[in-house]
Amino acid sequence: MGTATASAPRISKSNERALQKFMEYVAKRNQGEPEFLQAVQEVAASIIPFIAKNPRFRDAKILERMVEPERAFIFRVPWIDDKGNFQINRGYRIQMNSAIGPYKGGIRLHPSVNISILKFLAFEQVFKNSLTTLPMGGGKGGSDFDPKGKSDNEVMRFCQSFMTELSKYIGPNIDVPAGDIGTGGREIGYMFGQYKRLKNEWSGVLTGKALTYGGSLIRPEATGYGSVYFAQAMLNHHKTSIEGKTAIVSGSGNVAQYTIEKLLHLGAKPVTCSDSGGYVYIKDGIDFQQLEYIKDLKNNRRGRISEFAKEFNLPYFPAEKPWSVPCDLAFPSATQNEINEKDAKILIKNGCFCVTEGANMPSTADAIDVYQSAGILYGPGKAANAGGVAVSGLEMSQNSIRYSWTKEEVDEKLHNIMNTIHEKCVTYGTKGKRVNYVKGANIAGFIKVAEAMMAQGLV
Ligand code: NDP
Ligand code: 2IT
């Protein structure tokens, strides 16, 4: 490709000092929250040099305000399992920033959920939602509840109890949750039903709803499709294309499934998928029949990816991640910090020249340094996976006007939004021949929220 220079972007000594001082301040106020600090550091490294040149944002302490959630709720979620035993989980909702619209962001149900993970996700969401061009603030919620191995009735009782408390803090003009890890169509349905009973009104309070009760066409596909559209835009901008490229994908949930589907539509060859048990290698590329099997296995039968490997007699690597498989493109689409420095080096050694993040913060800070030093194309999550929340925004619009757009209409809007996000990254991240998508996404996302906060005074 020959367009990228082989050096990581550097910041000046004075900006380095300002960044260090800022991070000391944030670390002191948020002890024991490593994921949150990681997400803040990545953004601050781009924003501090920017606000040094735009001191009105620095003097108004906009960045210091942005790292403080507007509001956060932690609550008890009691429910009764199928054996009649009491179970107690912890629920959360972080309302991070409402400068440009109602809080918006998913609900994660996973045993690892804690305040640090949800604050990192809510913080990322503020910038991501700003990039979509739609009027959505940022939030995130969830619980340490583990849906794995639970019956539908247990999941329903948990969701009802969770929503009984959450309903006090959300609303179609206040805060509009959606899916994330462990929260798909089934969970959204149970939560929506409970909210509707409690409030005695139908409203677009959640997105990711099924089509029969106000969901949007293309919402299930949106994050994965959007991630591939973003990769396509990066490749086209660098005078190459996605067709014929070998791609590795991690995860096998919502984002991974539709990343694989769009890669197939565009003539690429996805050769892996995974879950927390291990990964499968499909040398000749996953085909549509195998993809349908994966969707049914994961979305209906709720099985393990090892069963897919067994069914199609494919090599399965237990307890491993797919990063050692040679590829052109990588689409981490499972969870945070799934690619470390060592993995990043192996990816690049084996020929990978483009990493597109379907997941939120899947690369550690050291892994990002490796990409930047090697000068490969790197689309950070807040830009690359914004298609999901973008179509959530379109679902809100359709609910408000009480109308449904066609599949083609929504897909076209999604594609345009992803191209617009790419252009914004190019505008704010280009230096010489190189596009630093991290810097571009952070600055472009920041400006809209910062301007809105300045206009609104003491917020
Ligand atoms: P799903 O629950 O549908 O799928 C998650 C997948 O990732 C599963 O294959 C799961 O495996 C795997 N996974 C989850 N946690 C871990 C872990 N700790 N270690 C290894 N594998 C893990 O979630 P989504 O596909 O919706 O979300 C995937 C990522 O994309 C997340 O980072 C999410 O925040 C992000 N995202 C999601 C959006 C959406 O609209 N859904 C929008 C934007 C980003 P297993 O089943 O074994 O746990
Ligand atoms: O991380 C994300 O952007 C999501 N989980 C989707 C949020 C949403 O409101 O659709």
mmCIF file with all atom_site columns, N, CA and C in Angstrom, residues 87-136:
data_model
loop_
_atom_site.group_PDB
_atom_site.id
_atom_site.type_symbol
_atom_site.label_atom_id
_atom_site.label_alt_id
_atom_site.label_comp_id
_atom_site.label_asym_id
_atom_site.label_entity_id
_atom_site.label_seq_id
_atom_site.pdbx_PDB_ins_code
_atom_site.Cartn_x
_atom_site.Cartn_y
_atom_site.Cartn_z
_atom_site.occupancy
_atom_site.B_iso_or_equiv
_atom_site.pdbx_formal_charge
_atom_site.auth_seq_id
_atom_site.auth_comp_id
_atom_site.auth_asym_id
_atom_site.auth_atom_id
_atom_site.pdbx_PDB_model_num
ATOM 1   N N  . GLN A 1 87  ? -31.694 -15.588 44.106 1.00 0.00 ? 87  GLN A N  1
ATOM 2   C CA . GLN A 1 87  ? -30.428 -15.194 43.478 1.00 0.00 ? 87  GLN A CA 1
ATOM 3   C C  . GLN A 1 87  ? -30.342 -13.675 43.565 1.00 0.00 ? 87  GLN A C  1
ATOM 4   N N  . ILE A 1 88  ? -29.145 -13.174 43.792 1.00 0.00 ? 88  ILE A N  1
ATOM 5   C CA . ILE A 1 88  ? -28.973 -11.715 43.862 1.00 0.00 ? 88  ILE A CA 1
ATOM 6   C C  . ILE A 1 88  ? -27.862 -11.289 42.922 1.00 0.00 ? 88  ILE A C  1
ATOM 7   N N  . ASN A 1 89  ? -28.199 -10.405 41.989 1.00 0.00 ? 89  ASN A N  1
ATOM 8   C CA . ASN A 1 89  ? -27.192 -9.812  41.118 1.00 0.00 ? 89  ASN A CA 1
ATOM 9   C C  . ASN A 1 89  ? -27.128 -8.312  41.364 1.00 0.00 ? 89  ASN A C  1
ATOM 10  N N  . ARG A 1 90  ? -26.127 -7.683  40.733 1.00 0.00 ? 90  ARG A N  1
ATOM 11  C CA . ARG A 1 90  ? -25.970 -6.239  40.879 1.00 0.00 ? 90  ARG A CA 1
ATOM 12  C C  . ARG A 1 90  ? -26.227 -5.584  39.528 1.00 0.00 ? 90  ARG A C  1
ATOM 13  N N  . GLY A 1 91  ? -27.072 -4.587  39.513 1.00 0.00 ? 91  GLY A N  1
ATOM 14  C CA . GLY A 1 91  ? -27.381 -3.864  38.266 1.00 0.00 ? 91  GLY A CA 1
ATOM 15  C C  . GLY A 1 91  ? -26.750 -2.488  38.283 1.00 0.00 ? 91  GLY A C  1
ATOM 16  N N  . TYR A 1 92  ? -26.477 -1.960  37.078 1.00 0.00 ? 92  TYR A N  1
ATOM 17  C CA . TYR A 1 92  ? -25.840 -0.645  36.954 1.00 0.00 ? 92  TYR A CA 1
ATOM 18  C C  . TYR A 1 92  ? -26.436 0.113   35.763 1.00 0.00 ? 92  TYR A C  1
ATOM 19  N N  . ARG A 1 93  ? -26.429 1.423   35.854 1.00 0.00 ? 93  ARG A N  1
ATOM 20  C CA . ARG A 1 93  ? -26.606 2.270   34.686 1.00 0.00 ? 93  ARG A CA 1
ATOM 21  C C  . ARG A 1 93  ? -25.739 3.510   34.877 1.00 0.00 ? 93  ARG A C  1
ATOM 22  N N  . ILE A 1 94  ? -24.852 3.748   33.927 1.00 0.00 ? 94  ILE A N  1
ATOM 23  C CA . ILE A 1 94  ? -23.988 4.927   33.965 1.00 0.00 ? 94  ILE A CA 1
ATOM 24  C C  . ILE A 1 94  ? -24.533 5.925   32.947 1.00 0.00 ? 94  ILE A C  1
ATOM 25  N N  . GLN A 1 95  ? -24.970 7.080   33.390 1.00 0.00 ? 95  GLN A N  1
ATOM 26  C CA . GLN A 1 95  ? -25.440 8.139   32.479 1.00 0.00 ? 95  GLN A CA 1
ATOM 27  C C  . GLN A 1 95  ? -24.292 9.129   32.345 1.00 0.00 ? 95  GLN A C  1
ATOM 28  N N  . MET A 1 96  ? -23.529 8.953   31.288 1.00 0.00 ? 96  MET A N  1
ATOM 29  C CA . MET A 1 96  ? -22.236 9.643   31.179 1.00 0.00 ? 96  MET A CA 1
ATOM 30  C C  . MET A 1 96  ? -22.367 11.074  30.699 1.00 0.00 ? 96  MET A C  1
ATOM 31  N N  . ASN A 1 97  ? -23.082 11.283  29.602 1.00 0.00 ? 97  ASN A N  1
ATOM 32  C CA . ASN A 1 97  ? -23.113 12.627  29.010 1.00 0.00 ? 97  ASN A CA 1
ATOM 33  C C  . ASN A 1 97  ? -24.372 12.796  28.166 1.00 0.00 ? 97  ASN A C  1
ATOM 34  N N  . SER A 1 98  ? -25.147 13.858  28.465 1.00 0.00 ? 98  SER A N  1
ATOM 35  C CA . SER A 1 98  ? -26.391 14.083  27.704 1.00 0.00 ? 98  SER A CA 1
ATOM 36  C C  . SER A 1 98  ? -26.346 15.403  26.944 1.00 0.00 ? 98  SER A C  1
ATOM 37  N N  . ALA A 1 99  ? -25.119 15.897  26.661 1.00 0.00 ? 99  ALA A N  1
ATOM 38  C CA . ALA A 1 99  ? -25.018 17.216  26.013 1.00 0.00 ? 99  ALA A CA 1
ATOM 39  C C  . ALA A 1 99  ? -25.708 17.233  24.652 1.00 0.00 ? 99  ALA A C  1
ATOM 40  N N  . ILE A 1 100 ? -25.604 16.154  23.874 1.00 0.00 ? 100 ILE A N  1
ATOM 41  C CA . ILE A 1 100 ? -26.125 16.222  22.494 1.00 0.00 ? 100 ILE A CA 1
ATOM 42  C C  . ILE A 1 100 ? -27.393 15.395  22.284 1.00 0.00 ? 100 ILE A C  1
ATOM 43  N N  . GLY A 1 101 ? -27.890 14.750  23.336 1.00 0.00 ? 101 GLY A N  1
ATOM 44  C CA . GLY A 1 101 ? -29.119 13.966  23.192 1.00 0.00 ? 101 GLY A CA 1
ATOM 45  C C  . GLY A 1 101 ? -29.316 13.097  24.409 1.00 0.00 ? 101 GLY A C  1
ATOM 46  N N  . PRO A 1 102 ? -30.444 12.356  24.460 1.00 0.00 ? 102 PRO A N  1
ATOM 47  C CA . PRO A 1 102 ? -30.672 11.447  25.586 1.00 0.00 ? 102 PRO A CA 1
ATOM 48  C C  . PRO A 1 102 ? -29.525 10.434  25.707 1.00 0.00 ? 102 PRO A C  1
ATOM 49  N N  . TYR A 1 103 ? -29.246 9.982   26.921 1.00 0.00 ? 103 TYR A N  1
ATOM 50  C CA . TYR A 1 103 ? -28.225 8.941   27.093 1.00 0.00 ? 103 TYR A CA 1
ATOM 51  C C  . TYR A 1 103 ? -28.599 7.758   26.218 1.00 0.00 ? 103 TYR A C  1
ATOM 52  N N  . LYS A 1 104 ? -27.603 7.133   25.601 1.00 0.00 ? 104 LYS A N  1
ATOM 53  C CA . LYS A 1 104 ? -27.856 6.000   24.718 1.00 0.00 ? 104 LYS A CA 1
ATOM 54  C C  . LYS A 1 104 ? -26.695 5.045   24.811 1.00 0.00 ? 104 LYS A C  1
ATOM 55  N N  . GLY A 1 105 ? -26.973 3.777   24.964 1.00 0.00 ? 105 GLY A N  1
ATOM 56  C CA . GLY A 1 105 ? -25.911 2.774   25.023 1.00 0.00 ? 105 GLY A CA 1
ATOM 57  C C  . GLY A 1 105 ? -26.460 1.470   25.562 1.00 0.00 ? 105 GLY A C  1
ATOM 58  N N  . GLY A 1 106 ? -25.724 0.406   25.349 1.00 0.00 ? 106 GLY A N  1
ATOM 59  C CA . GLY A 1 106 ? -26.235 -0.943  25.589 1.00 0.00 ? 106 GLY A CA 1
ATOM 60  C C  . GLY A 1 106 ? -26.251 -1.368  27.050 1.00 0.00 ? 106 GLY A C  1
ATOM 61  N N  . ILE A 1 107 ? -26.757 -2.580  27.223 1.00 0.00 ? 107 ILE A N  1
ATOM 62  C CA . ILE A 1 107 ? -26.785 -3.249  28.528 1.00 0.00 ? 107 ILE A CA 1
ATOM 63  C C  . ILE A 1 107 ? -25.961 -4.528  28.388 1.00 0.00 ? 107 ILE A C  1
ATOM 64  N N  . ARG A 1 108 ? -24.916 -4.655  29.197 1.00 0.00 ? 108 ARG A N  1
ATOM 65  C CA . ARG A 1 108 ? -24.074 -5.859  29.135 1.00 0.00 ? 108 ARG A CA 1
ATOM 66  C C  . ARG A 1 108 ? -24.430 -6.788  30.277 1.00 0.00 ? 108 ARG A C  1
ATOM 67  N N  . LEU A 1 109 ? -24.702 -8.055  29.937 1.00 0.00 ? 109 LEU A N  1
ATOM 68  C CA . LEU A 1 109 ? -24.952 -9.082  30.954 1.00 0.00 ? 109 LEU A CA 1
ATOM 69  C C  . LEU A 1 109 ? -23.816 -10.098 30.873 1.00 0.00 ? 109 LEU A C  1
ATOM 70  N N  . HIS A 1 110 ? -22.907 -10.030 31.814 1.00 0.00 ? 110 HIS A N  1
ATOM 71  C CA . HIS A 1 110 ? -21.735 -10.925 31.810 1.00 0.00 ? 110 HIS A CA 1
ATOM 72  C C  . HIS A 1 110 ? -21.169 -10.936 33.230 1.00 0.00 ? 110 HIS A C  1
ATOM 73  N N  . PRO A 1 111 ? -20.683 -12.107 33.698 1.00 0.00 ? 111 PRO A N  1
ATOM 74  C CA . PRO A 1 111 ? -20.193 -12.154 35.085 1.00 0.00 ? 111 PRO A CA 1
ATOM 75  C C  . PRO A 1 111 ? -19.058 -11.182 35.381 1.00 0.00 ? 111 PRO A C  1
ATOM 76  N N  . SER A 1 112 ? -18.335 -10.733 34.346 1.00 0.00 ? 112 SER A N  1
ATOM 77  C CA . SER A 1 112 ? -17.203 -9.824  34.587 1.00 0.00 ? 112 SER A CA 1
ATOM 78  C C  . SER A 1 112 ? -17.637 -8.372  34.784 1.00 0.00 ? 112 SER A C  1
ATOM 79  N N  . VAL A 1 113 ? -18.914 -8.072  34.599 1.00 0.00 ? 113 VAL A N  1
ATOM 80  C CA . VAL A 1 113 ? -19.362 -6.661  34.630 1.00 0.00 ? 113 VAL A CA 1
ATOM 81  C C  . VAL A 1 113 ? -19.078 -6.021  35.990 1.00 0.00 ? 113 VAL A C  1
ATOM 82  N N  . ASN A 1 114 ? -18.440 -4.852  35.945 1.00 0.00 ? 114 ASN A N  1
ATOM 83  C CA . ASN A 1 114 ? -18.209 -4.057  37.153 1.00 0.00 ? 114 ASN A CA 1
ATOM 84  C C  . ASN A 1 114 ? -18.214 -2.580  36.759 1.00 0.00 ? 114 ASN A C  1
ATOM 85  N N  . ILE A 1 115 ? -18.014 -1.716  37.735 1.00 0.00 ? 115 ILE A N  1
ATOM 86  C CA . ILE A 1 115 ? -18.128 -0.275  37.484 1.00 0.00 ? 115 ILE A CA 1
ATOM 87  C C  . ILE A 1 115 ? -17.055 0.218   36.509 1.00 0.00 ? 115 ILE A C  1
ATOM 88  N N  . SER A 1 116 ? -15.862 -0.368  36.576 1.00 0.00 ? 116 SER A N  1
ATOM 89  C CA . SER A 1 116 ? -14.774 0.068   35.693 1.00 0.00 ? 116 SER A CA 1
ATOM 90  C C  . SER A 1 116 ? -15.125 -0.238  34.229 1.00 0.00 ? 116 SER A C  1
ATOM 91  N N  . ILE A 1 117 ? -15.594 -1.447  33.986 1.00 0.00 ? 117 ILE A N  1
ATOM 92  C CA . ILE A 1 117 ? -15.933 -1.850  32.610 1.00 0.00 ? 117 ILE A CA 1
ATOM 93  C C  . ILE A 1 117 ? -17.089 -0.998  32.087 1.00 0.00 ? 117 ILE A C  1
ATOM 94  N N  . LEU A 1 118 ? -18.085 -0.751  32.905 1.00 0.00 ? 118 LEU A N  1
ATOM 95  C CA . LEU A 1 118 ? -19.229 0.035   32.407 1.00 0.00 ? 118 LEU A CA 1
ATOM 96  C C  . LEU A 1 118 ? -18.872 1.503   32.225 1.00 0.00 ? 118 LEU A C  1
ATOM 97  N N  . LYS A 1 119 ? -17.975 2.033   33.050 1.00 0.00 ? 119 LYS A N  1
ATOM 98  C CA . LYS A 1 119 ? -17.566 3.431   32.852 1.00 0.00 ? 119 LYS A CA 1
ATOM 99  C C  . LYS A 1 119 ? -16.710 3.571   31.595 1.00 0.00 ? 119 LYS A C  1
ATOM 100 N N  . PHE A 1 120 ? -15.860 2.584   31.320 1.00 0.00 ? 120 PHE A N  1
ATOM 101 C CA . PHE A 1 120 ? -15.092 2.641   30.057 1.00 0.00 ? 120 PHE A CA 1
ATOM 102 C C  . PHE A 1 120 ? -16.046 2.598   28.873 1.00 0.00 ? 120 PHE A C  1
ATOM 103 N N  . LEU A 1 121 ? -17.032 1.716   28.944 1.00 0.00 ? 121 LEU A N  1
ATOM 104 C CA . LEU A 1 121 ? -17.962 1.577   27.816 1.00 0.00 ? 121 LEU A CA 1
ATOM 105 C C  . LEU A 1 121 ? -18.811 2.848   27.657 1.00 0.00 ? 121 LEU A C  1
ATOM 106 N N  . ALA A 1 122 ? -19.245 3.431   28.768 1.00 0.00 ? 122 ALA A N  1
ATOM 107 C CA . ALA A 1 122 ? -20.068 4.650   28.698 1.00 0.00 ? 122 ALA A CA 1
ATOM 108 C C  . ALA A 1 122 ? -19.247 5.820   28.154 1.00 0.00 ? 122 ALA A C  1
ATOM 109 N N  . PHE A 1 123 ? -17.989 5.885   28.553 1.00 0.00 ? 123 PHE A N  1
ATOM 110 C CA . PHE A 1 123 ? -17.110 6.969   28.080 1.00 0.00 ? 123 PHE A CA 1
ATOM 111 C C  . PHE A 1 123 ? -16.888 6.849   26.573 1.00 0.00 ? 123 PHE A C  1
ATOM 112 N N  . GLU A 1 124 ? -16.566 5.657   26.109 1.00 0.00 ? 124 GLU A N  1
ATOM 113 C CA . GLU A 1 124 ? -16.390 5.412   24.666 1.00 0.00 ? 124 GLU A CA 1
ATOM 114 C C  . GLU A 1 124 ? -17.656 5.772   23.905 1.00 0.00 ? 124 GLU A C  1
ATOM 115 N N  . GLN A 1 125 ? -18.792 5.428   24.524 1.00 0.00 ? 125 GLN A N  1
ATOM 116 C CA . GLN A 1 125 ? -20.089 5.616   23.858 1.00 0.00 ? 125 GLN A CA 1
ATOM 117 C C  . GLN A 1 125 ? -20.363 7.095   23.563 1.00 0.00 ? 125 GLN A C  1
ATOM 118 N N  . VAL A 1 126 ? -19.911 7.987   24.443 1.00 0.00 ? 126 VAL A N  1
ATOM 119 C CA . VAL A 1 126 ? -20.137 9.427   24.251 1.00 0.00 ? 126 VAL A CA 1
ATOM 120 C C  . VAL A 1 126 ? -19.515 9.883   22.926 1.00 0.00 ? 126 VAL A C  1
ATOM 121 N N  . PHE A 1 127 ? -18.283 9.454   22.669 1.00 0.00 ? 127 PHE A N  1
ATOM 122 C CA . PHE A 1 127 ? -17.558 9.866   21.463 1.00 0.00 ? 127 PHE A CA 1
ATOM 123 C C  . PHE A 1 127 ? -18.121 9.160   20.232 1.00 0.00 ? 127 PHE A C  1
ATOM 124 N N  . LYS A 1 128 ? -18.436 7.874   20.412 1.00 0.00 ? 128 LYS A N  1
ATOM 125 C CA . LYS A 1 128 ? -18.989 7.074   19.313 1.00 0.00 ? 128 LYS A CA 1
ATOM 126 C C  . LYS A 1 128 ? -20.318 7.664   18.844 1.00 0.00 ? 128 LYS A C  1
ATOM 127 N N  . ASN A 1 129 ? -21.190 7.964   19.806 1.00 0.00 ? 129 ASN A N  1
ATOM 128 C CA . ASN A 1 129 ? -22.517 8.461   19.447 1.00 0.00 ? 129 ASN A CA 1
ATOM 129 C C  . ASN A 1 129 ? -22.418 9.823   18.780 1.00 0.00 ? 129 ASN A C  1
ATOM 130 N N  . SER A 1 130 ? -21.479 10.635  19.227 1.00 0.00 ? 130 SER A N  1
ATOM 131 C CA . SER A 1 130 ? -21.247 11.928  18.592 1.00 0.00 ? 130 SER A CA 1
ATOM 132 C C  . SER A 1 130 ? -20.823 11.719  17.132 1.00 0.00 ? 130 SER A C  1
ATOM 133 N N  . LEU A 1 131 ? -19.969 10.746  16.885 1.00 0.00 ? 131 LEU A N  1
ATOM 134 C CA . LEU A 1 131 ? -19.495 10.485  15.515 1.00 0.00 ? 131 LEU A CA 1
ATOM 135 C C  . LEU A 1 131 ? -20.617 10.081  14.563 1.00 0.00 ? 131 LEU A C  1
ATOM 136 N N  . THR A 1 132 ? -21.662 9.448   15.090 1.00 0.00 ? 132 THR A N  1
ATOM 137 C CA . THR A 1 132 ? -22.725 8.952   14.196 1.00 0.00 ? 132 THR A CA 1
ATOM 138 C C  . THR A 1 132 ? -23.491 10.065  13.478 1.00 0.00 ? 132 THR A C  1
ATOM 139 N N  . THR A 1 133 ? -23.331 11.311  13.943 1.00 0.00 ? 133 THR A N  1
ATOM 140 C CA . THR A 1 133 ? -24.065 12.491  13.443 1.00 0.00 ? 133 THR A CA 1
ATOM 141 C C  . THR A 1 133 ? -25.480 12.591  14.031 1.00 0.00 ? 133 THR A C  1
ATOM 142 N N  . LEU A 1 134 ? -25.926 11.573  14.770 1.00 0.00 ? 134 LEU A N  1
ATOM 143 C CA . LEU A 1 134 ? -27.291 11.584  15.307 1.00 0.00 ? 134 LEU A CA 1
ATOM 144 C C  . LEU A 1 134 ? -27.286 12.187  16.718 1.00 0.00 ? 134 LEU A C  1
ATOM 145 N N  . PRO A 1 135 ? -28.456 12.703  17.182 1.00 0.00 ? 135 PRO A N  1
ATOM 146 C CA . PRO A 1 135 ? -28.480 13.374  18.483 1.00 0.00 ? 135 PRO A CA 1
ATOM 147 C C  . PRO A 1 135 ? -28.621 12.407  19.660 1.00 0.00 ? 135 PRO A C  1
ATOM 148 N N  . MET A 1 136 ? -27.507 11.772  20.039 1.00 0.00 ? 136 MET A N  1
ATOM 149 C CA . MET A 1 136 ? -27.542 10.799  21.138 1.00 0.00 ? 136 MET A CA 1
ATOM 150 C C  . MET A 1 136 ? -26.397 11.074  22.106 1.00 0.00 ? 136 MET A C  1
#
